[in-house]
Amino acid sequence: MLKKGGLYYPTTRFKNKAWVNDRKIYKEGEKNPVKFWEKLARELFWFKKWQKPFEHTPPYFKWFLGGKINITSSIFEGSPQGWDKIKDKTALIWEPEPTDQPSRIFTYQDLFSLVSQFANALKKLGIKKGDRVGIYLPMVPEIIISMLACARIGAVHTVVFSAYSSSALQIRLQGSEAKILITADGYYRRGKIINLKQGADEGIKGTKIERVIVVKRAVNEIPWQKGKDLWWDELIKDENTKCEAEIMDSEDLLFLLATSGSTGRPKQIVHNCGGYTVQAYWTGKWIFDFHPEDILWCTSDLGWITGHSYTCYSPLLNGITTLIFEGAPDFPAPDRWAKIIEEHKVTIFYTAPTAIRMFERYGTEILKDYKFETLRLLGSVGEPIDEGAWLWYFNEVGKGRCPLVDTWWQTETGGILITSLPGIGPFKPTFTGLPFPGTKFDIFDDEGKSCLPGKEGNLVLLPPFTPGLLRGVYKNPEKYLETYWSQYSKETYFTSDGAFKDENGLIRIIGRVDDVIKVAGHRVATGELENAINKHPEISESAVVGIPDEIKGEVPVAFICYTGAENLEHFKKEVVEQIRKEIGPIALPKEIYLVEDLPKTRSGKIMRRILKRLFTGEELGDLSTLANPESVEGIKQKIKND
Ligand code: PRX
């Protein structure tokens, strides 16, 4: 059993079998990162090799210029493992939420045929290379099939998390200008059927969506518009099971994924074909040490980048089995997730600290019958993991024998970029680890000087960046420049995360330095929440801050200027409903405080930092520079009394 303050290294057995087990790999990556990535890229299938590996015109950069590729050809007919070796292997396991319904299993050949059929159907509907296709699907096999079908024909998928509300869907569809939406009649969540089609119909209003393809999953009553709505099954049933891959330029668009930033509407992050493929393949292979017999369960929804890269693309590029689960991991009983691991013989389990803390909260007794003998590696992602959760995960789930990789990355980076490699280590609770070989990170102070070990600063990524880093914000070059390349220079990628290094260079992430909060690992902008709240007709002003939470890591609390209304409880409920409607249930505020005034600077800027400190116990700092210092005392009393 590993105790507090410890360091862990892989067992000799693990190390001997691991793809990388020698620290020399870091030196090799450092010596010439471009050459290093080129060598890695060669292992994949290209229709045509690139002419130039890297080009940098700050803030823009390109990788593998002139190379021709299609990510689905790298998965299927051009698999690095050899198509004949993988075609009859299980590619995908789907576990439904209701325990009385059977799982579905797809071999690589099954998946290839279905992807081709759906790709052909999309083509018949007029979808061409470069067209955007919206995907608003729950965790069903068709979500992966849709993504791959788009990639097969060069269409750009843009997945919207199915728990987002129709308003959130609408904004995202407007941002990507998608022409077709793929959705489902419904799905199961905690024993209930959620009618997704209804939400989809609302969400496409005011967008460019012409057709809606509907997967039959829940077999429930749904609204239907003849001519516009089409059943998935009917569309594909007579389609050919072969579809030639569209030959894509390395720098052609592969997908868009919306994510939250400090201000404004969600940004559509641009990921391109060649670099993303190379990075997805290699990061999975080395960080999760994918071997042919592995069965991976990455619990992230496909609607997030983690689902894109490590539920879909990376495991499939590596020819292993990926598992997806429709429901909540603690339904119908707290040990559902443990049952799934045992039943499906999962070997690699990748989840978020919030889930780990929730499992721990249910009590270790429920695990007494689970030996997890098939598990050989654990991963954590999405938010900082505290030492307690780390140790519990390592000892109780990994039984002290599985390497635990804490992986740092972002929607923008496309793949994991900071972690300990499982065949090398060390694994140090709360420290994510070292930059992936061939990537160059630093921690800068406000002047752009490198911070010494132990000193907090801003985490930055330096040239030549990585092949999978975002290439832009869709149709918004100003935002791209402003968000990522303007804090230090046009050659320094600003992550928006605070961090520090230990004396061995291991990096610890502290958290976001912008107005983004991570609620149960979900990325939410406080500004988006405020916009949702301010749409209520009786609210003129509000401020949302993230405060620490034992399970979810961080949760939003809202301060609302409100002087009217008699029934305050009813009003608070209305505010919650407003957020549910505008965004969805993923980031409902833990508390709502109705206040008279918000602390502001003399220029009128709301001082969210002060509001946050009222919860964290940090020094409030000098209040005399505020325009209304007395507001702080009033809020303090409110928090105390509520
Ligand atoms: O703050 C960091 C946090 O999640 C942010 C990125 O969120 P998103 O784009 O939704 O991608 C999440 C999954 C890749 C980062 O800026 N974050 C991610 N992983 C970690 C983390 N914080 C601490 N430790 C991590 N392992």
XYZ file of C-alpha atoms and ligand atoms in Angstrom:
668
model
C 0.000 0.000 0.000
C 1.293 3.395 -0.959
C 1.124 5.977 1.818
C 1.019 9.733 1.830
C 4.065 11.533 0.501
C 5.272 8.510 -1.457
C 6.599 8.076 -4.959
C 5.819 5.079 -7.101
C 7.681 3.384 -9.921
C 6.358 0.666 -12.247
C 6.956 -2.960 -11.324
C 9.711 -4.736 -13.237
C 7.062 -6.855 -14.895
C 5.186 -3.817 -16.178
C 8.357 -2.042 -17.159
C 9.715 -4.962 -19.165
C 6.597 -5.180 -21.270
C 6.083 -1.439 -21.723
C 6.610 0.288 -25.083
C 8.821 2.862 -23.431
C 10.838 2.115 -20.340
C 13.978 4.125 -20.762
C 14.372 7.776 -19.834
C 16.496 8.248 -22.957
C 13.269 8.865 -24.830
C 13.065 12.337 -23.243
C 16.584 13.208 -24.380
C 15.770 12.021 -27.879
C 12.651 14.181 -28.013
C 14.525 17.189 -26.683
C 17.397 16.942 -29.134
C 15.293 17.584 -32.183
C 11.527 17.591 -31.580
C 10.629 17.967 -35.253
C 12.746 14.977 -36.256
C 11.367 13.069 -33.303
C 7.735 13.585 -34.365
C 8.635 12.828 -37.964
C 10.008 9.475 -36.926
C 6.779 8.743 -35.042
C 4.600 9.878 -37.946
C 6.292 7.381 -40.271
C 4.697 4.455 -38.453
C 1.249 5.498 -39.658
C -0.349 4.979 -43.027
C -0.045 7.975 -45.385
C -1.325 8.072 -48.956
C 1.560 10.394 -49.664
C 4.460 11.336 -47.446
C 4.877 14.963 -46.373
C 7.410 17.213 -48.080
C 8.181 19.392 -45.104
C 7.730 18.400 -41.450
C 7.069 21.781 -39.825
C 6.447 25.393 -40.723
C 6.000 28.294 -38.351
C 4.579 31.692 -39.179
C 3.589 32.932 -35.717
C 0.963 32.502 -34.409
C 0.272 29.884 -37.079
C 2.127 26.657 -37.620
C 1.736 23.517 -39.715
C 2.917 19.949 -39.482
C 3.645 17.325 -42.138
C 3.046 19.717 -45.025
C 1.935 18.110 -48.240
C 1.239 14.782 -46.514
C -1.973 12.960 -47.483
C -3.844 10.942 -44.906
C -7.271 9.813 -43.715
C -7.625 8.911 -40.047
C -10.079 6.111 -40.842
C -7.617 4.515 -43.269
C -5.065 4.626 -40.465
C -7.593 2.790 -38.279
C -8.953 0.284 -40.784
C -7.352 -0.780 -44.065
C -4.009 0.874 -43.239
C -3.881 -0.101 -39.556
C -0.331 -0.021 -38.150
C -1.038 -3.480 -36.704
C -2.066 -4.840 -40.129
C -5.715 -5.067 -41.190
C -5.705 -8.867 -41.286
C -4.551 -8.988 -37.693
C -7.288 -6.765 -36.335
C -10.316 -7.178 -38.576
C -11.933 -9.938 -36.513
C -10.980 -8.435 -33.160
C -13.469 -6.557 -31.015
C -13.170 -2.869 -31.724
C -16.093 -1.611 -29.660
C -18.172 -2.832 -26.730
C -21.337 -0.964 -25.894
C -22.889 -1.388 -22.472
C -26.463 -0.069 -22.152
C -27.703 1.404 -18.890
C -30.609 -1.013 -18.291
C -29.066 -4.191 -16.912
C -31.679 -6.352 -18.623
C -30.601 -5.234 -22.083
C -27.696 -6.956 -23.855
C -24.359 -5.318 -24.639
C -23.429 -4.915 -28.273
C -20.091 -5.967 -29.644
C -18.524 -4.815 -32.913
C -15.430 -6.235 -34.574
C -13.198 -3.937 -36.583
C -14.781 -5.368 -39.719
C -18.307 -4.680 -38.401
C -17.336 -1.144 -37.559
C -15.659 -0.570 -40.922
C -18.765 -1.763 -42.770
C -21.136 0.376 -40.714
C -18.904 3.419 -41.038
C -18.780 2.917 -44.804
C -22.548 2.472 -45.057
C -23.239 5.612 -43.095
C -20.542 7.519 -44.999
C -22.261 6.546 -48.253
C -25.604 7.670 -46.843
C -24.155 11.048 -45.879
C -22.763 11.461 -49.373
C -26.200 10.768 -50.842
C -27.583 13.503 -48.638
C -25.169 15.872 -50.306
C -22.471 16.004 -47.651
C -19.060 16.727 -49.130
C -15.532 17.250 -47.936
C -15.374 20.266 -45.612
C -19.109 20.300 -44.754
C -19.878 20.382 -41.050
C -22.039 17.683 -39.504
C -23.490 18.165 -36.025
C -23.673 15.153 -33.737
C -25.962 15.341 -30.708
C -25.981 11.738 -29.634
C -25.837 9.950 -26.307
C -23.324 7.192 -25.589
C -24.447 4.733 -28.248
C -22.276 2.997 -30.875
C -23.666 5.296 -33.562
C -21.814 8.262 -32.076
C -18.490 6.635 -32.943
C -19.811 5.391 -36.270
C -20.966 8.930 -37.140
C -17.644 10.517 -36.253
C -15.711 7.984 -38.300
C -18.144 8.214 -41.230
C -17.620 11.978 -41.377
C -13.861 11.517 -41.256
C -14.090 8.878 -43.987
C -15.543 11.356 -46.478
C -13.708 14.431 -45.246
C -16.750 15.987 -43.578
C -16.068 17.838 -40.336
C -17.795 16.469 -37.272
C -18.788 18.716 -34.456
C -20.109 16.779 -31.496
C -22.301 18.483 -28.910
C -22.546 16.830 -25.482
C -26.009 15.286 -25.214
C -26.603 16.715 -21.735
C -26.329 20.245 -23.082
C -29.670 21.986 -23.356
C -31.281 22.890 -26.654
C -30.131 26.509 -26.293
C -26.541 25.374 -25.790
C -26.907 23.084 -28.817
C -28.260 25.951 -30.893
C -25.315 28.243 -30.118
C -22.855 25.491 -30.989
C -24.612 24.605 -34.253
C -24.670 28.256 -35.223
C -20.958 28.500 -34.484
C -20.057 25.580 -36.735
C -22.724 26.212 -39.411
C -23.509 22.495 -39.602
C -25.941 21.334 -42.314
C -26.994 17.997 -40.871
C -27.640 16.902 -37.319
C -27.439 13.328 -36.089
C -29.406 12.645 -32.942
C -31.436 9.898 -31.242
C -35.011 9.400 -30.160
C -33.792 9.144 -26.590
C -31.552 7.364 -24.123
C -31.522 6.013 -20.617
C -30.154 8.010 -17.729
C -30.653 6.863 -14.139
C -33.540 4.657 -15.187
C -35.415 7.360 -17.064
C -35.750 7.900 -20.783
C -34.504 11.299 -21.884
C -36.267 12.537 -25.010
C -33.334 13.867 -26.974
C -35.183 14.449 -30.235
C -37.386 17.054 -28.634
C -34.308 18.983 -27.512
C -32.717 18.592 -30.916
C -35.789 20.045 -32.646
C -35.634 23.095 -30.395
C -31.890 23.414 -30.833
C -31.899 23.499 -34.641
C -34.173 26.530 -34.775
C -32.303 29.447 -36.276
C -29.454 27.245 -37.543
C -28.444 25.961 -40.990
C -29.545 22.383 -40.239
C -31.473 20.963 -43.217
C -31.836 17.326 -42.228
C -32.002 15.449 -38.929
C -30.919 11.811 -38.798
C -32.408 9.940 -35.874
C -30.967 6.824 -34.242
C -33.629 4.585 -32.728
C -32.435 3.829 -29.222
C -35.172 4.339 -26.653
C -38.106 3.511 -28.966
C -40.171 6.282 -27.404
C -42.667 8.765 -28.788
C -40.942 11.635 -30.551
C -41.976 14.582 -32.686
C -41.430 13.847 -36.376
C -41.224 16.136 -39.351
C -41.724 14.303 -42.613
C -39.183 15.142 -45.260
C -36.751 16.601 -42.763
C -36.302 13.786 -40.257
C -34.776 10.497 -41.358
C -34.283 7.235 -39.472
C -30.687 6.073 -39.268
C -31.583 2.418 -39.848
C -33.543 3.143 -42.994
C -30.800 5.336 -44.374
C -28.090 2.743 -44.114
C -29.909 -0.497 -44.731
C -29.290 -0.697 -48.486
C -25.985 1.146 -48.532
C -22.793 -0.392 -49.791
C -20.452 -1.606 -47.019
C -17.491 -0.157 -48.857
C -16.651 3.508 -49.188
C -13.379 4.861 -50.515
C -11.587 7.178 -48.144
C -11.380 10.823 -49.089
C -7.713 11.668 -49.421
C -7.102 14.504 -46.992
C -4.311 16.969 -46.780
C -2.449 16.798 -43.493
C -3.633 20.325 -42.699
C -7.276 19.822 -43.754
C -9.899 20.129 -41.034
C -10.741 16.907 -39.182
C -13.156 18.174 -36.559
C -14.428 21.153 -34.621
C -15.198 20.985 -30.938
C -16.720 23.836 -28.996
C -15.181 24.779 -25.699
C -15.618 27.540 -23.171
C -13.293 30.452 -22.801
C -13.227 33.489 -20.559
C -15.541 35.600 -22.611
C -18.153 35.444 -25.297
C -19.655 32.473 -27.066
C -18.026 29.046 -26.904
C -15.096 28.773 -29.267
C -15.007 26.186 -32.041
C -11.574 24.639 -31.736
C -10.014 23.536 -35.024
C -8.216 20.187 -35.236
C -6.581 19.040 -38.438
C -6.011 15.608 -39.956
C -2.326 14.737 -39.996
C -0.989 16.096 -36.727
C -4.000 15.015 -34.688
C -3.742 11.451 -36.017
C -0.054 11.177 -35.182
C -0.526 12.580 -31.710
C -3.626 10.523 -30.901
C -1.878 7.319 -31.947
C 1.376 7.848 -30.065
C 0.120 9.411 -26.873
C -2.268 6.475 -26.389
C 0.366 3.907 -27.259
C 2.923 5.244 -24.803
C 0.800 6.733 -22.028
C -1.722 3.894 -21.756
C 0.799 1.406 -23.074
C -1.772 -0.039 -25.475
C -1.050 -3.655 -26.351
C -3.176 -5.791 -28.696
C -5.093 -7.538 -25.889
C -6.118 -4.347 -24.082
C -9.689 -3.345 -23.327
C -9.943 0.336 -22.490
C -12.751 2.010 -20.641
C -12.426 5.756 -20.863
C -15.488 7.037 -19.040
C -15.606 10.430 -20.731
C -18.596 11.227 -22.884
C -17.791 11.453 -26.588
C -19.011 15.045 -26.398
C -15.723 16.106 -24.759
C -12.208 16.011 -26.182
C -11.286 13.120 -23.887
C -13.979 11.058 -25.556
C -12.803 12.087 -29.024
C -9.173 11.228 -28.471
C -9.172 8.381 -25.968
C -12.544 6.698 -26.357
C -12.607 6.873 -30.130
C -9.501 7.722 -32.116
C -6.490 6.632 -30.092
C -7.640 3.132 -29.077
C -8.928 2.415 -32.575
C -5.707 3.628 -34.212
C -3.915 1.247 -31.862
C -6.162 -1.675 -32.774
C -7.407 -2.314 -29.238
C -10.931 -2.614 -27.807
C -12.748 0.468 -26.561
C -15.774 0.299 -24.266
C -18.572 2.828 -24.019
C -21.286 2.934 -21.371
C -24.624 4.620 -21.817
C -25.504 5.482 -18.250
C -24.295 6.802 -14.926
C -21.474 4.779 -13.334
C -23.336 4.474 -10.030
C -26.689 3.370 -11.441
C -28.649 1.236 -10.601
C -26.186 0.564 -7.761
C -23.012 2.306 -6.594
C -20.834 -0.556 -7.849
C -22.103 -0.527 -11.438
C -18.744 0.745 -12.694
C -16.901 -2.029 -10.838
C -19.238 -4.636 -12.343
C -18.543 -3.313 -15.838
C -14.786 -3.551 -15.291
C -15.077 -7.181 -14.171
C -17.701 -8.284 -16.674
C -15.921 -6.873 -19.678
C -12.429 -7.635 -18.408
C -11.315 -4.050 -18.702
C -7.527 -3.693 -18.572
C -7.194 0.107 -18.642
C -9.526 2.420 -16.745
C -9.416 6.160 -17.412
C -11.668 8.501 -15.488
C -11.909 11.869 -13.718
C -11.075 12.698 -10.090
C -14.734 13.594 -9.457
C -15.777 10.032 -10.297
C -12.991 8.640 -8.122
C -14.084 10.777 -5.147
C -17.684 9.720 -5.682
C -16.722 6.025 -5.720
C -14.680 6.536 -2.566
C -17.588 8.275 -0.879
C -19.774 5.200 -1.404
C -17.392 3.300 0.871
C -14.610 0.871 0.179
C -16.731 -2.054 1.495
C -18.603 -2.250 -1.792
C -15.342 -3.207 -3.449
C -14.600 -6.155 -1.188
C -15.786 -8.686 -3.776
C -13.911 -7.071 -6.640
C -10.365 -8.113 -7.321
C -10.007 -6.236 -10.604
C -7.545 -8.855 -11.761
C -7.678 -7.744 -15.381
C -6.778 -4.115 -14.652
C -3.190 -3.194 -15.425
C -3.212 0.586 -15.724
C -5.235 3.509 -14.344
C -5.574 7.044 -15.627
C -6.954 10.325 -14.314
C -7.917 13.426 -16.279
C -9.763 16.705 -16.385
C -9.038 18.388 -13.049
C -6.394 18.295 -10.343
C -6.471 15.086 -8.331
C -5.952 15.462 -4.584
C -3.645 13.106 -2.742
C -6.478 11.338 -0.906
C -8.321 10.440 -4.096
C -5.070 9.476 -5.813
C -4.135 7.037 -3.037
C -7.605 5.556 -2.829
C -7.703 4.981 -6.592
C -4.227 3.508 -6.613
C -4.719 1.246 -3.586
C -8.364 0.203 -3.844
C -8.945 0.058 -7.595
C -5.408 -0.560 -8.850
C -4.760 -2.771 -5.809
C -1.377 -1.132 -5.474
C -0.037 -2.799 -8.609
C -1.248 -0.643 -11.518
C 0.628 2.454 -12.620
C -1.585 5.519 -12.220
C -1.051 8.138 -14.899
C -2.403 11.590 -14.142
C -2.794 13.179 -17.562
C -2.914 16.902 -18.246
C -4.194 18.307 -21.489
C -6.960 20.467 -22.983
C -9.500 20.542 -25.782
C -6.977 22.722 -27.582
C -4.010 20.351 -27.259
C -5.902 17.448 -28.871
C -3.984 14.864 -26.874
C -2.276 14.338 -23.518
C 0.848 16.451 -23.166
C 1.943 16.174 -19.535
C 2.059 12.911 -17.606
C 4.382 10.272 -16.245
C 4.979 7.473 -18.724
C 3.789 4.229 -17.129
C 6.907 2.194 -17.939
C 9.175 4.875 -16.485
C 7.438 6.762 -13.686
C 7.732 8.199 -11.156
C 4.099 8.585 -10.170
C 3.857 11.314 -7.606
C 0.378 12.044 -6.264
C -0.918 15.499 -7.289
C 1.927 15.999 -9.820
C 0.877 15.181 -13.351
C 4.447 14.460 -14.451
C 6.766 15.484 -17.267
C 6.061 16.928 -20.704
C 5.479 14.174 -23.266
C 8.709 13.441 -25.175
C 9.163 15.931 -27.981
C 7.155 18.702 -26.278
C 8.572 21.737 -24.583
C 6.719 23.296 -21.670
C 7.808 25.976 -19.273
C 6.352 27.925 -16.379
C 6.626 31.658 -16.806
C 6.259 34.489 -14.338
C 4.359 37.596 -15.412
C 7.449 38.960 -17.155
C 7.937 35.800 -19.173
C 10.888 34.532 -17.143
C 11.156 30.854 -16.382
C 10.119 30.105 -12.768
C 12.450 28.197 -10.484
C 11.189 24.927 -8.926
C 8.477 25.553 -6.356
C 7.455 28.930 -7.771
C 3.990 29.238 -9.257
C 3.528 30.726 -12.696
C 1.731 30.281 -15.995
C 2.113 27.040 -17.908
C 3.203 27.676 -21.501
C 4.017 25.498 -24.497
C 6.948 26.506 -26.682
C 7.849 25.864 -30.345
C 7.612 23.588 -32.210
C 4.467 22.916 -30.096
C 2.966 19.571 -30.977
C 1.444 18.164 -34.153
C -2.008 17.973 -32.542
C -2.266 21.469 -31.052
C -5.244 23.487 -32.315
C -4.785 25.263 -35.638
C -7.307 27.987 -34.990
C -10.651 29.089 -33.660
C -13.156 28.499 -36.423
C -13.786 31.705 -38.358
C -12.332 33.767 -35.540
C -8.619 34.515 -35.994
C -8.762 37.391 -33.494
C -9.947 35.091 -30.744
C -7.195 32.606 -31.582
C -4.547 35.276 -31.309
C -6.010 36.921 -28.237
C -6.671 33.757 -26.218
C -3.538 31.762 -26.887
C -0.774 33.914 -28.328
C -0.943 37.370 -26.830
C 0.047 37.014 -23.172
C 3.777 36.690 -23.858
C 4.483 36.522 -27.583
C 3.070 35.090 -30.775
C 5.445 32.163 -30.292
C 4.309 31.157 -26.823
C 1.130 29.141 -26.380
C -0.640 30.272 -23.211
C -2.492 27.377 -21.560
C -4.499 29.468 -19.034
C -3.336 27.086 -16.305
C -1.268 27.959 -13.261
C 1.432 25.437 -12.343
C 4.793 24.831 -10.693
C 7.611 22.318 -11.001
C 9.344 20.254 -8.356
C 13.107 19.889 -8.244
C 12.925 16.992 -10.729
C 10.870 18.905 -13.246
C 7.576 17.153 -12.451
C 4.710 19.559 -13.055
C 1.856 20.225 -10.693
C -1.214 21.927 -12.105
C -2.918 24.368 -9.797
C -5.870 25.322 -11.936
C -7.181 27.848 -14.401
C -6.027 31.425 -14.225
C -8.932 32.680 -16.344
C -12.684 32.750 -15.740
C -13.121 29.087 -16.552
C -14.065 26.605 -13.848
C -13.902 22.826 -13.897
C -17.098 21.451 -12.407
C -16.789 17.686 -12.023
C -14.156 17.914 -14.755
C -16.544 19.747 -17.112
C -15.227 22.979 -18.519
C -17.594 25.859 -17.875
C -17.072 29.583 -18.293
C -18.385 31.665 -15.442
C -19.337 34.261 -18.071
C -21.618 31.748 -19.794
C -23.363 31.073 -16.501
C -23.729 34.787 -15.844
C -25.210 35.317 -19.309
C -27.712 32.557 -18.634
C -28.667 34.077 -15.275
C -28.912 37.613 -16.624
C -31.496 36.502 -19.179
C -33.964 36.319 -16.305
C -36.095 39.451 -16.715
C -35.706 40.547 -13.106
C -31.928 40.339 -12.944
C -29.616 43.066 -14.064
C -26.313 41.869 -12.774
C -24.689 38.747 -11.420
C -21.296 37.246 -10.709
C -20.411 33.569 -10.690
C -17.301 32.113 -9.107
C -16.032 28.583 -8.635
C -15.476 27.465 -5.058
C -13.786 24.275 -3.824
C -16.005 21.212 -3.455
C -15.086 17.899 -1.851
C -16.497 15.743 -4.643
C -16.755 17.871 -7.759
C -13.460 19.685 -7.269
C -15.108 22.989 -7.973
C -18.713 24.174 -8.070
C -20.260 27.456 -9.132
C -21.907 29.829 -6.696
C -23.862 32.793 -7.966
C -24.223 36.282 -6.514
C -27.205 38.083 -7.873
C -28.154 41.695 -7.426
C -31.785 41.567 -6.622
C -33.887 43.800 -4.523
C -37.452 42.909 -5.557
C -39.674 39.853 -5.039
C -41.309 38.500 -1.972
C -40.804 34.778 -2.461
C -37.036 34.440 -2.563
C -36.920 30.639 -2.611
C -39.179 30.567 -5.639
C -36.994 33.138 -7.343
C -33.869 31.067 -6.729
C -35.597 28.076 -8.282
C -36.360 30.156 -11.337
C -32.706 31.058 -11.650
C -31.708 27.395 -11.515
C -34.295 26.596 -14.191
C -32.933 29.405 -16.294
C -29.440 27.852 -16.216
C -30.833 24.402 -16.917
C -32.577 25.833 -19.956
C -29.667 27.847 -21.289
C -26.832 25.420 -20.585
C -28.046 22.139 -19.110
C -27.739 20.363 -15.781
C -23.940 20.117 -15.770
C -23.146 23.283 -13.881
C -26.030 24.235 -11.633
C -24.952 26.568 -8.838
C -24.472 25.079 -5.404
C -25.658 28.295 -3.777
C -27.360 31.443 -4.932
C -26.852 34.561 -2.849
C -29.139 37.494 -3.403
C -27.090 40.565 -2.651
C -27.539 44.292 -2.871
C -24.308 45.120 -4.537
C -21.269 43.416 -6.067
C -17.720 44.540 -5.250
C -16.372 46.587 -8.127
C -13.298 48.524 -9.075
C -13.677 52.227 -9.778
C -13.816 51.411 -13.482
C -16.800 49.130 -12.855
C -15.144 45.710 -13.127
C -16.659 43.080 -10.834
C -14.017 41.702 -8.477
C -14.760 37.985 -8.665
C -11.462 37.207 -6.987
C -12.720 38.765 -3.769
C -15.973 36.817 -3.897
C -14.017 33.599 -4.308
C -11.733 34.398 -1.406
C -14.719 34.711 0.894
C -14.964 30.918 0.544
C -11.357 29.840 0.308
C -10.295 31.732 3.422
C -7.477 33.525 1.580
C -6.633 37.100 2.533
C -9.100 39.453 0.864
C -6.338 41.944 0.061
C -6.637 45.691 -0.090
C -10.305 46.653 -0.390
C -9.684 50.382 -0.384
C -9.252 50.454 -4.148
C -12.845 49.296 -4.596
C -15.571 51.717 -5.534
C -17.849 50.115 -2.935
C -15.781 48.357 -0.239
C -18.827 48.174 2.057
C -20.457 45.646 -0.315
C -17.969 42.996 0.828
C -19.119 43.063 4.456
C -22.747 42.725 3.346
C -21.927 39.678 1.244
C -19.879 38.129 4.052
C -22.923 38.338 6.338
C -25.164 36.830 3.657
C -22.859 33.837 3.251
C -22.719 33.388 7.029
C -26.491 33.547 7.489
C -27.691 31.530 4.478
O -7.329 23.287 -16.113
C -6.875 22.176 -16.829
C -7.788 21.007 -16.525
O -8.740 20.975 -17.576
C -8.524 22.053 -18.490
C -8.884 21.650 -19.892
O -10.238 21.295 -19.938
P -10.865 20.637 -21.235
O -10.514 21.446 -22.407
O -12.289 20.386 -20.933
O -10.119 19.258 -21.368
C -10.246 18.337 -20.326
C -9.629 17.022 -20.651
C -8.420 17.014 -21.417
C -7.067 22.368 -18.317
O -6.770 23.673 -18.764
N -7.077 19.725 -16.495
C -7.091 18.769 -17.447
N -6.384 17.699 -17.036
C -5.896 17.981 -15.809
C -6.327 19.279 -15.466
N -6.007 19.848 -14.298
C -5.218 19.147 -13.471
N -4.781 17.898 -13.721
C -5.089 17.276 -14.877
N -4.657 16.056 -15.102
